[in-house]
Amino acid sequence: MKKVLLIFTILALSVFTTACINNLAVQELNNKAAEFMKKGEYENAISRLQSSVDLDPSIFETQYNLAIAYTENEDYDLAIETYKTALALKPDSKETYYSMAVMYENYAKDLFTGNTKVQKEEAKSDDDEDKVSFDSEGKYKPTEEELNEVKQYYGEAIASYEKYLELSTDSKDTLDVKAHIEDLRANLDTLDIDTN
């Protein structure tokens, strides 16, 4: 009986020790990522945060910070995926909905103006010259597919802002956010007029 108790104690201690080491490593990686974020070194921050997620994917703050780093680095598709992971961990996080709304809005604006990383790479590529077009004023002219995505992302931004308002009933910025939602709806209406 003593041997079984001793073995169980050793196993429990090793599991506890491993968990503590992982927590310290995650904390150190997250702290280093925060330093990189402050310096605007988003790729370095992403690298640290991804390592942190590899150690423990169940930490909301790591997932949230990784989503913000992806957003700042304009890796919008990865940001969307990571925000969704963060929300799965903490579904009532009003800050996540607000940050996600801002990201969707920025994605829509960048896509509409041809400023996403993919669009910039396509514009530089000789093979895709015929895919990139500009209007008579020299402004980027989005494709029909891009316009549909712009509408989708504005819609996602509106939905995320509305969820933020739903979760933050006593927020001081409620009127500002509601006004901003109306501005986004007006942008969507303008897109419908422009595409007909």
Short mmCIF file of N, CA, C and O in Angstrom, two decimals, residues 20-136:
data_model
loop_
_atom_site.label_atom_id
_atom_site.label_comp_id
_atom_site.label_asym_id
_atom_site.label_seq_id
_atom_site.Cartn_x
_atom_site.Cartn_y
_atom_site.Cartn_z
N CYS A 20 3.40 23.67 -13.55
CA CYS A 20 4.01 24.92 -13.08
C CYS A 20 5.07 25.42 -14.05
O CYS A 20 5.13 26.62 -14.35
N ILE A 21 5.90 24.52 -14.56
CA ILE A 21 6.93 24.89 -15.52
C ILE A 21 6.28 25.44 -16.79
O ILE A 21 6.69 26.47 -17.32
N ASN A 22 5.24 24.76 -17.27
CA ASN A 22 4.53 25.24 -18.46
C ASN A 22 3.92 26.62 -18.21
O ASN A 22 3.99 27.49 -19.07
N ASN A 23 3.32 26.82 -17.03
CA ASN A 23 2.72 28.12 -16.72
C ASN A 23 3.78 29.22 -16.69
O ASN A 23 3.54 30.32 -17.18
N LEU A 24 4.93 28.93 -16.13
CA LEU A 24 6.02 29.92 -16.11
C LEU A 24 6.52 30.22 -17.51
O LEU A 24 6.76 31.37 -17.87
N ALA A 25 6.64 29.19 -18.32
CA ALA A 25 7.09 29.37 -19.70
C ALA A 25 6.07 30.18 -20.49
O ALA A 25 6.43 31.08 -21.25
N VAL A 26 4.79 29.87 -20.31
CA VAL A 26 3.73 30.61 -20.99
C VAL A 26 3.76 32.06 -20.56
O VAL A 26 3.69 32.98 -21.40
N GLN A 27 3.90 32.30 -19.27
CA GLN A 27 3.93 33.67 -18.76
C GLN A 27 5.14 34.44 -19.33
O GLN A 27 5.01 35.58 -19.74
N GLU A 28 6.29 33.79 -19.38
CA GLU A 28 7.48 34.45 -19.91
C GLU A 28 7.33 34.75 -21.41
O GLU A 28 7.68 35.83 -21.88
N LEU A 29 6.79 33.80 -22.16
CA LEU A 29 6.55 34.02 -23.59
C LEU A 29 5.56 35.16 -23.81
O LEU A 29 5.75 36.00 -24.70
N ASN A 30 4.50 35.20 -23.00
CA ASN A 30 3.51 36.26 -23.14
C ASN A 30 4.10 37.63 -22.79
O ASN A 30 3.79 38.63 -23.45
N ASN A 31 4.94 37.67 -21.76
CA ASN A 31 5.58 38.93 -21.39
C ASN A 31 6.51 39.43 -22.50
O ASN A 31 6.54 40.62 -22.82
N LYS A 32 7.26 38.52 -23.08
CA LYS A 32 8.16 38.89 -24.18
C LYS A 32 7.35 39.35 -25.39
O LYS A 32 7.71 40.33 -26.05
N ALA A 33 6.24 38.69 -25.66
CA ALA A 33 5.37 39.09 -26.77
C ALA A 33 4.83 40.50 -26.54
O ALA A 33 4.76 41.30 -27.48
N ALA A 34 4.47 40.81 -25.30
CA ALA A 34 3.96 42.15 -24.98
C ALA A 34 5.03 43.21 -25.27
O ALA A 34 4.72 44.29 -25.79
N GLU A 35 6.28 42.90 -24.95
CA GLU A 35 7.37 43.83 -25.25
C GLU A 35 7.49 44.05 -26.76
O GLU A 35 7.66 45.19 -27.21
N PHE A 36 7.41 42.97 -27.52
CA PHE A 36 7.48 43.10 -28.98
C PHE A 36 6.30 43.90 -29.53
O PHE A 36 6.46 44.70 -30.46
N MET A 37 5.12 43.69 -28.96
CA MET A 37 3.94 44.42 -29.43
C MET A 37 4.13 45.92 -29.21
O MET A 37 3.79 46.72 -30.08
N LYS A 38 4.67 46.29 -28.05
CA LYS A 38 4.89 47.71 -27.76
C LYS A 38 5.85 48.34 -28.76
O LYS A 38 5.73 49.52 -29.08
N LYS A 39 6.80 47.56 -29.26
CA LYS A 39 7.79 48.06 -30.22
C LYS A 39 7.27 47.99 -31.66
O LYS A 39 7.96 48.44 -32.57
N GLY A 40 6.11 47.40 -31.85
CA GLY A 40 5.57 47.25 -33.20
C GLY A 40 6.19 46.08 -33.95
O GLY A 40 6.05 45.98 -35.17
N GLU A 41 6.84 45.19 -33.24
CA GLU A 41 7.46 44.01 -33.85
C GLU A 41 6.47 42.84 -33.77
O GLU A 41 6.61 41.92 -32.98
N TYR A 42 5.45 42.91 -34.63
CA TYR A 42 4.33 41.99 -34.54
C TYR A 42 4.70 40.56 -34.90
O TYR A 42 4.19 39.62 -34.29
N GLU A 43 5.57 40.37 -35.87
CA GLU A 43 5.95 39.00 -36.23
C GLU A 43 6.68 38.31 -35.08
O GLU A 43 6.46 37.13 -34.83
N ASN A 44 7.53 39.04 -34.36
CA ASN A 44 8.20 38.47 -33.19
C ASN A 44 7.19 38.17 -32.08
O ASN A 44 7.28 37.14 -31.41
N ALA A 45 6.23 39.08 -31.90
CA ALA A 45 5.19 38.84 -30.90
C ALA A 45 4.36 37.60 -31.27
O ALA A 45 4.09 36.77 -30.41
N ILE A 46 4.02 37.48 -32.54
CA ILE A 46 3.24 36.32 -33.00
C ILE A 46 4.01 35.04 -32.74
O ILE A 46 3.44 34.05 -32.26
N SER A 47 5.30 35.04 -33.02
CA SER A 47 6.12 33.85 -32.79
C SER A 47 6.08 33.42 -31.33
O SER A 47 5.91 32.24 -31.02
N ARG A 48 6.23 34.39 -30.41
CA ARG A 48 6.21 34.07 -28.98
C ARG A 48 4.83 33.57 -28.55
O ARG A 48 4.71 32.62 -27.80
N LEU A 49 3.81 34.24 -29.04
CA LEU A 49 2.45 33.85 -28.65
C LEU A 49 2.07 32.48 -29.22
O LEU A 49 1.39 31.70 -28.55
N GLN A 50 2.52 32.17 -30.42
CA GLN A 50 2.26 30.84 -30.98
C GLN A 50 2.96 29.77 -30.13
O GLN A 50 2.39 28.70 -29.90
N SER A 51 4.17 30.06 -29.68
CA SER A 51 4.87 29.11 -28.80
C SER A 51 4.11 28.94 -27.50
O SER A 51 4.01 27.83 -26.97
N SER A 52 3.57 30.03 -27.00
CA SER A 52 2.77 29.97 -25.77
C SER A 52 1.53 29.12 -25.98
O SER A 52 1.17 28.30 -25.12
N VAL A 53 0.86 29.29 -27.13
CA VAL A 53 -0.32 28.48 -27.44
C VAL A 53 0.06 27.02 -27.56
O VAL A 53 -0.70 26.14 -27.12
N ASP A 54 1.23 26.73 -28.14
CA ASP A 54 1.68 25.35 -28.24
C ASP A 54 1.82 24.70 -26.87
O ASP A 54 1.52 23.51 -26.70
N LEU A 55 2.26 25.48 -25.88
CA LEU A 55 2.39 24.95 -24.52
C LEU A 55 1.04 24.77 -23.84
O LEU A 55 0.82 23.80 -23.13
N ASP A 56 0.13 25.75 -24.05
CA ASP A 56 -1.18 25.67 -23.42
C ASP A 56 -2.19 26.47 -24.23
O ASP A 56 -2.30 27.69 -24.08
N PRO A 57 -2.95 25.79 -25.09
CA PRO A 57 -3.91 26.49 -25.95
C PRO A 57 -5.18 26.95 -25.22
O PRO A 57 -6.03 27.60 -25.82
N SER A 58 -5.29 26.64 -23.94
CA SER A 58 -6.53 26.94 -23.21
C SER A 58 -6.50 28.27 -22.47
O SER A 58 -7.43 28.60 -21.74
N ILE A 59 -5.46 29.08 -22.68
CA ILE A 59 -5.36 30.36 -21.98
C ILE A 59 -5.97 31.45 -22.85
O ILE A 59 -5.44 31.77 -23.91
N PHE A 60 -7.07 32.01 -22.39
CA PHE A 60 -7.80 33.02 -23.15
C PHE A 60 -6.92 34.21 -23.51
O PHE A 60 -6.92 34.66 -24.66
N GLU A 61 -6.20 34.73 -22.54
CA GLU A 61 -5.41 35.94 -22.77
C GLU A 61 -4.38 35.74 -23.89
O GLU A 61 -4.14 36.65 -24.68
N THR A 62 -3.79 34.56 -23.95
CA THR A 62 -2.81 34.28 -25.01
C THR A 62 -3.50 34.29 -26.37
O THR A 62 -3.01 34.90 -27.32
N GLN A 63 -4.64 33.63 -26.46
CA GLN A 63 -5.37 33.59 -27.73
C GLN A 63 -5.82 35.00 -28.14
O GLN A 63 -5.69 35.39 -29.31
N TYR A 64 -6.31 35.77 -27.19
CA TYR A 64 -6.76 37.14 -27.47
C TYR A 64 -5.60 38.01 -27.95
O TYR A 64 -5.71 38.73 -28.94
N ASN A 65 -4.48 37.93 -27.24
CA ASN A 65 -3.31 38.72 -27.63
C ASN A 65 -2.76 38.28 -28.99
O ASN A 65 -2.29 39.11 -29.77
N LEU A 66 -2.81 36.99 -29.27
CA LEU A 66 -2.37 36.50 -30.58
C LEU A 66 -3.28 37.05 -31.67
O LEU A 66 -2.80 37.46 -32.74
N ALA A 67 -4.57 37.10 -31.42
CA ALA A 67 -5.51 37.67 -32.40
C ALA A 67 -5.20 39.14 -32.65
O ALA A 67 -5.23 39.60 -33.80
N ILE A 68 -4.90 39.87 -31.60
CA ILE A 68 -4.54 41.29 -31.76
C ILE A 68 -3.25 41.42 -32.55
O ILE A 68 -3.14 42.27 -33.45
N ALA A 69 -2.27 40.58 -32.26
CA ALA A 69 -1.00 40.64 -33.00
C ALA A 69 -1.22 40.34 -34.48
O ALA A 69 -0.66 41.01 -35.35
N TYR A 70 -2.05 39.33 -34.77
CA TYR A 70 -2.37 39.04 -36.17
C TYR A 70 -3.06 40.24 -36.83
O TYR A 70 -2.77 40.58 -37.97
N THR A 71 -3.96 40.87 -36.10
CA THR A 71 -4.65 42.04 -36.64
C THR A 71 -3.66 43.15 -36.95
O THR A 71 -3.70 43.74 -38.03
N GLU A 72 -2.79 43.44 -36.01
CA GLU A 72 -1.80 44.50 -36.21
C GLU A 72 -0.86 44.18 -37.36
O GLU A 72 -0.38 45.07 -38.05
N ASN A 73 -0.61 42.91 -37.58
CA ASN A 73 0.26 42.47 -38.67
C ASN A 73 -0.51 42.30 -39.99
O ASN A 73 0.05 41.88 -40.99
N GLU A 74 -1.81 42.61 -39.94
CA GLU A 74 -2.71 42.52 -41.09
C GLU A 74 -2.83 41.10 -41.63
O GLU A 74 -3.07 40.89 -42.81
N ASP A 75 -2.70 40.12 -40.76
CA ASP A 75 -2.96 38.72 -41.08
C ASP A 75 -4.40 38.44 -40.67
O ASP A 75 -4.68 37.74 -39.69
N TYR A 76 -5.32 39.02 -41.43
CA TYR A 76 -6.73 39.05 -41.02
C TYR A 76 -7.36 37.67 -40.92
O TYR A 76 -8.13 37.41 -39.99
N ASP A 77 -7.07 36.78 -41.84
CA ASP A 77 -7.69 35.45 -41.79
C ASP A 77 -7.27 34.71 -40.52
O ASP A 77 -8.10 34.05 -39.88
N LEU A 78 -5.99 34.82 -40.15
CA LEU A 78 -5.53 34.19 -38.92
C LEU A 78 -6.12 34.88 -37.69
O LEU A 78 -6.42 34.24 -36.68
N ALA A 79 -6.29 36.20 -37.78
CA ALA A 79 -6.89 36.94 -36.67
C ALA A 79 -8.32 36.46 -36.43
O ALA A 79 -8.72 36.22 -35.29
N ILE A 80 -9.09 36.31 -37.51
CA ILE A 80 -10.48 35.85 -37.38
C ILE A 80 -10.52 34.49 -36.68
O ILE A 80 -11.27 34.29 -35.72
N GLU A 81 -9.70 33.58 -37.15
CA GLU A 81 -9.65 32.23 -36.57
C GLU A 81 -9.29 32.28 -35.09
O GLU A 81 -9.89 31.59 -34.26
N THR A 82 -8.33 33.12 -34.74
CA THR A 82 -7.85 33.19 -33.36
C THR A 82 -8.85 33.91 -32.45
O THR A 82 -9.03 33.52 -31.29
N TYR A 83 -9.51 34.95 -32.96
CA TYR A 83 -10.58 35.58 -32.17
C TYR A 83 -11.67 34.56 -31.85
O TYR A 83 -12.19 34.53 -30.73
N LYS A 84 -12.02 33.73 -32.81
CA LYS A 84 -13.05 32.71 -32.59
C LYS A 84 -12.60 31.71 -31.52
O LYS A 84 -13.40 31.28 -30.69
N THR A 85 -11.31 31.36 -31.54
CA THR A 85 -10.78 30.47 -30.51
C THR A 85 -10.87 31.13 -29.14
O THR A 85 -11.25 30.51 -28.15
N ALA A 86 -10.51 32.42 -29.08
CA ALA A 86 -10.58 33.15 -27.81
C ALA A 86 -12.01 33.20 -27.30
O ALA A 86 -12.26 32.99 -26.10
N LEU A 87 -12.96 33.45 -28.20
CA LEU A 87 -14.37 33.51 -27.78
C LEU A 87 -14.89 32.15 -27.34
O LEU A 87 -15.77 32.08 -26.47
N ALA A 88 -14.35 31.08 -27.90
CA ALA A 88 -14.74 29.74 -27.44
C ALA A 88 -14.30 29.53 -25.99
O ALA A 88 -14.98 28.84 -25.22
N LEU A 89 -13.19 30.14 -25.63
CA LEU A 89 -12.67 30.02 -24.26
C LEU A 89 -13.40 30.95 -23.29
O LEU A 89 -13.55 30.64 -22.11
N LYS A 90 -13.82 32.11 -23.81
CA LYS A 90 -14.49 33.10 -22.95
C LYS A 90 -15.57 33.81 -23.78
O LYS A 90 -15.35 34.92 -24.28
N PRO A 91 -16.73 33.19 -23.92
CA PRO A 91 -17.77 33.69 -24.82
C PRO A 91 -18.37 35.04 -24.44
O PRO A 91 -18.98 35.70 -25.27
N ASP A 92 -18.20 35.46 -23.20
CA ASP A 92 -18.80 36.72 -22.76
C ASP A 92 -17.79 37.87 -22.70
O ASP A 92 -18.03 38.87 -22.03
N SER A 93 -16.70 37.76 -23.43
CA SER A 93 -15.67 38.79 -23.42
C SER A 93 -16.06 39.94 -24.34
O SER A 93 -15.89 39.87 -25.55
N LYS A 94 -16.55 41.01 -23.75
CA LYS A 94 -16.97 42.15 -24.56
C LYS A 94 -15.78 42.79 -25.27
O LYS A 94 -15.91 43.26 -26.40
N GLU A 95 -14.60 42.78 -24.65
CA GLU A 95 -13.41 43.34 -25.28
C GLU A 95 -13.04 42.59 -26.56
O GLU A 95 -12.61 43.18 -27.54
N THR A 96 -13.24 41.28 -26.54
CA THR A 96 -12.94 40.48 -27.72
C THR A 96 -13.89 40.85 -28.86
O THR A 96 -13.45 41.00 -30.00
N TYR A 97 -15.16 41.01 -28.55
CA TYR A 97 -16.11 41.40 -29.60
C TYR A 97 -15.77 42.77 -30.16
O TYR A 97 -15.86 42.99 -31.37
N TYR A 98 -15.38 43.70 -29.30
CA TYR A 98 -15.03 45.04 -29.78
C TYR A 98 -13.79 44.98 -30.66
O TYR A 98 -13.77 45.55 -31.76
N SER A 99 -12.75 44.29 -30.20
CA SER A 99 -11.52 44.17 -30.99
C SER A 99 -11.78 43.47 -32.31
O SER A 99 -11.23 43.84 -33.35
N MET A 100 -12.63 42.46 -32.28
CA MET A 100 -12.96 41.72 -33.49
C MET A 100 -13.72 42.63 -34.46
O MET A 100 -13.50 42.59 -35.68
N ALA A 101 -14.60 43.47 -33.95
CA ALA A 101 -15.35 44.41 -34.79
C ALA A 101 -14.40 45.37 -35.49
O ALA A 101 -14.51 45.61 -36.69
N VAL A 102 -13.44 45.89 -34.74
CA VAL A 102 -12.45 46.80 -35.32
C VAL A 102 -11.64 46.08 -36.40
O VAL A 102 -11.38 46.62 -37.48
N MET A 103 -11.26 44.83 -36.13
CA MET A 103 -10.50 44.06 -37.10
C MET A 103 -11.30 43.84 -38.38
O MET A 103 -10.79 44.05 -39.48
N TYR A 104 -12.57 43.44 -38.24
CA TYR A 104 -13.41 43.23 -39.43
C TYR A 104 -13.55 44.53 -40.23
O TYR A 104 -13.50 44.52 -41.46
N GLU A 105 -13.72 45.62 -39.52
CA GLU A 105 -13.86 46.91 -40.20
C GLU A 105 -12.59 47.27 -40.96
O GLU A 105 -12.64 47.70 -42.11
N ASN A 106 -11.45 47.08 -40.30
CA ASN A 106 -10.16 47.36 -40.97
C ASN A 106 -9.94 46.44 -42.17
O ASN A 106 -9.45 46.88 -43.21
N TYR A 107 -10.32 45.19 -42.02
CA TYR A 107 -10.18 44.23 -43.11
C TYR A 107 -11.03 44.68 -44.31
O TYR A 107 -10.56 44.69 -45.45
N ALA A 108 -12.27 45.08 -44.04
CA ALA A 108 -13.15 45.54 -45.12
C ALA A 108 -12.57 46.77 -45.82
O ALA A 108 -12.55 46.83 -47.05
N LYS A 109 -12.08 47.72 -45.03
CA LYS A 109 -11.51 48.94 -45.62
C LYS A 109 -10.27 48.62 -46.46
O LYS A 109 -10.11 49.13 -47.57
N ASP A 110 -9.39 47.78 -45.91
CA ASP A 110 -8.17 47.42 -46.64
C ASP A 110 -8.49 46.65 -47.91
O ASP A 110 -7.88 46.88 -48.96
N LEU A 111 -9.44 45.76 -47.84
CA LEU A 111 -9.84 44.98 -49.00
C LEU A 111 -10.44 45.88 -50.08
O LEU A 111 -10.13 45.74 -51.26
N PHE A 112 -11.25 46.84 -49.67
CA PHE A 112 -11.90 47.74 -50.61
C PHE A 112 -10.90 48.65 -51.32
O PHE A 112 -11.06 48.99 -52.49
N THR A 113 -9.84 49.03 -50.60
CA THR A 113 -8.85 49.96 -51.18
C THR A 113 -7.63 49.25 -51.76
O THR A 113 -6.70 49.91 -52.22
N GLY A 114 -7.63 47.92 -51.72
CA GLY A 114 -6.51 47.17 -52.28
C GLY A 114 -5.28 47.16 -51.39
O GLY A 114 -4.16 46.99 -51.87
N ASN A 115 -5.48 47.31 -50.08
CA ASN A 115 -4.35 47.41 -49.16
C ASN A 115 -4.11 46.19 -48.29
O ASN A 115 -3.42 46.27 -47.29
N THR A 116 -4.68 45.04 -48.66
CA THR A 116 -4.35 43.84 -47.89
C THR A 116 -3.01 43.31 -48.38
O THR A 116 -2.57 43.63 -49.49
N LYS A 117 -2.38 42.50 -47.57
CA LYS A 117 -1.08 41.93 -47.95
C LYS A 117 -1.18 41.16 -49.26
O LYS A 117 -0.32 41.26 -50.13
N VAL A 118 -2.23 40.38 -49.41
CA VAL A 118 -2.41 39.56 -50.62
C VAL A 118 -2.57 40.46 -51.84
O VAL A 118 -1.95 40.23 -52.87
N GLN A 119 -3.37 41.50 -51.72
CA GLN A 119 -3.58 42.40 -52.85
C GLN A 119 -2.29 43.13 -53.22
O GLN A 119 -2.00 43.31 -54.40
N LYS A 120 -1.53 43.53 -52.22
CA LYS A 120 -0.26 44.21 -52.49
C LYS A 120 0.71 43.28 -53.21
O LYS A 120 1.41 43.69 -54.13
N GLU A 121 0.73 42.02 -52.77
CA GLU A 121 1.61 41.04 -53.43
C GLU A 121 1.16 40.79 -54.86
O GLU A 121 1.98 40.67 -55.76
N GLU A 122 -0.15 40.70 -55.08
CA GLU A 122 -0.66 40.51 -56.44
C GLU A 122 -0.33 41.70 -57.33
O GLU A 122 -0.02 41.54 -58.50
N ALA A 123 -0.38 42.90 -56.78
CA ALA A 123 -0.08 44.10 -57.56
C ALA A 123 1.38 44.13 -57.98
O ALA A 123 1.72 44.63 -59.05
N LYS A 124 2.26 43.55 -57.16
CA LYS A 124 3.69 43.51 -57.47
C LYS A 124 4.02 42.42 -58.48
O LYS A 124 5.01 42.50 -59.19
N SER A 125 3.18 41.38 -58.54
CA SER A 125 3.45 40.24 -59.39
C SER A 125 3.14 40.57 -60.84
O SER A 125 2.08 41.10 -61.17
N ASP A 126 4.06 40.25 -61.74
CA ASP A 126 3.85 40.48 -63.18
C ASP A 126 2.74 39.59 -63.71
O ASP A 126 2.04 39.96 -64.65
N ASP A 127 2.56 38.40 -63.14
CA ASP A 127 1.56 37.45 -63.63
C ASP A 127 0.14 37.93 -63.39
O ASP A 127 -0.78 37.53 -64.10
N ASP A 128 -0.06 38.78 -62.40
CA ASP A 128 -1.41 39.18 -62.03
C ASP A 128 -1.75 40.62 -62.42
O ASP A 128 -2.71 41.19 -61.92
N GLU A 129 -0.98 41.23 -63.30
CA GLU A 129 -1.24 42.61 -63.67
C GLU A 129 -2.65 42.81 -64.18
O GLU A 129 -3.28 43.82 -63.90
N ASP A 130 -3.16 41.86 -64.95
CA ASP A 130 -4.51 42.01 -65.50
C ASP A 130 -5.59 41.82 -64.45
O ASP A 130 -6.74 42.21 -64.66
N LYS A 131 -5.27 41.27 -63.29
CA LYS A 131 -6.25 41.06 -62.22
C LYS A 131 -6.45 42.31 -61.38
O LYS A 131 -7.47 42.47 -60.75
N VAL A 132 -5.46 43.19 -61.33
CA VAL A 132 -5.53 44.40 -60.54
C VAL A 132 -5.99 45.53 -61.45
O VAL A 132 -5.40 45.76 -62.51
N SER A 133 -7.06 46.24 -61.03
CA SER A 133 -7.54 47.34 -61.87
C SER A 133 -7.80 48.59 -61.04
O SER A 133 -7.99 48.52 -59.82
N PHE A 134 -7.82 49.72 -61.75
CA PHE A 134 -8.01 51.01 -61.11
C PHE A 134 -9.09 51.77 -61.88
O PHE A 134 -9.27 51.57 -63.08
N ASP A 135 -9.80 52.67 -61.16
CA ASP A 135 -10.82 53.45 -61.84
C ASP A 135 -10.18 54.65 -62.55
O ASP A 135 -8.95 54.80 -62.55
N SER A 136 -11.01 55.52 -63.12
CA SER A 136 -10.49 56.66 -63.88
C SER A 136 -9.71 57.65 -63.02
O SER A 136 -8.90 58.42 -63.54
#
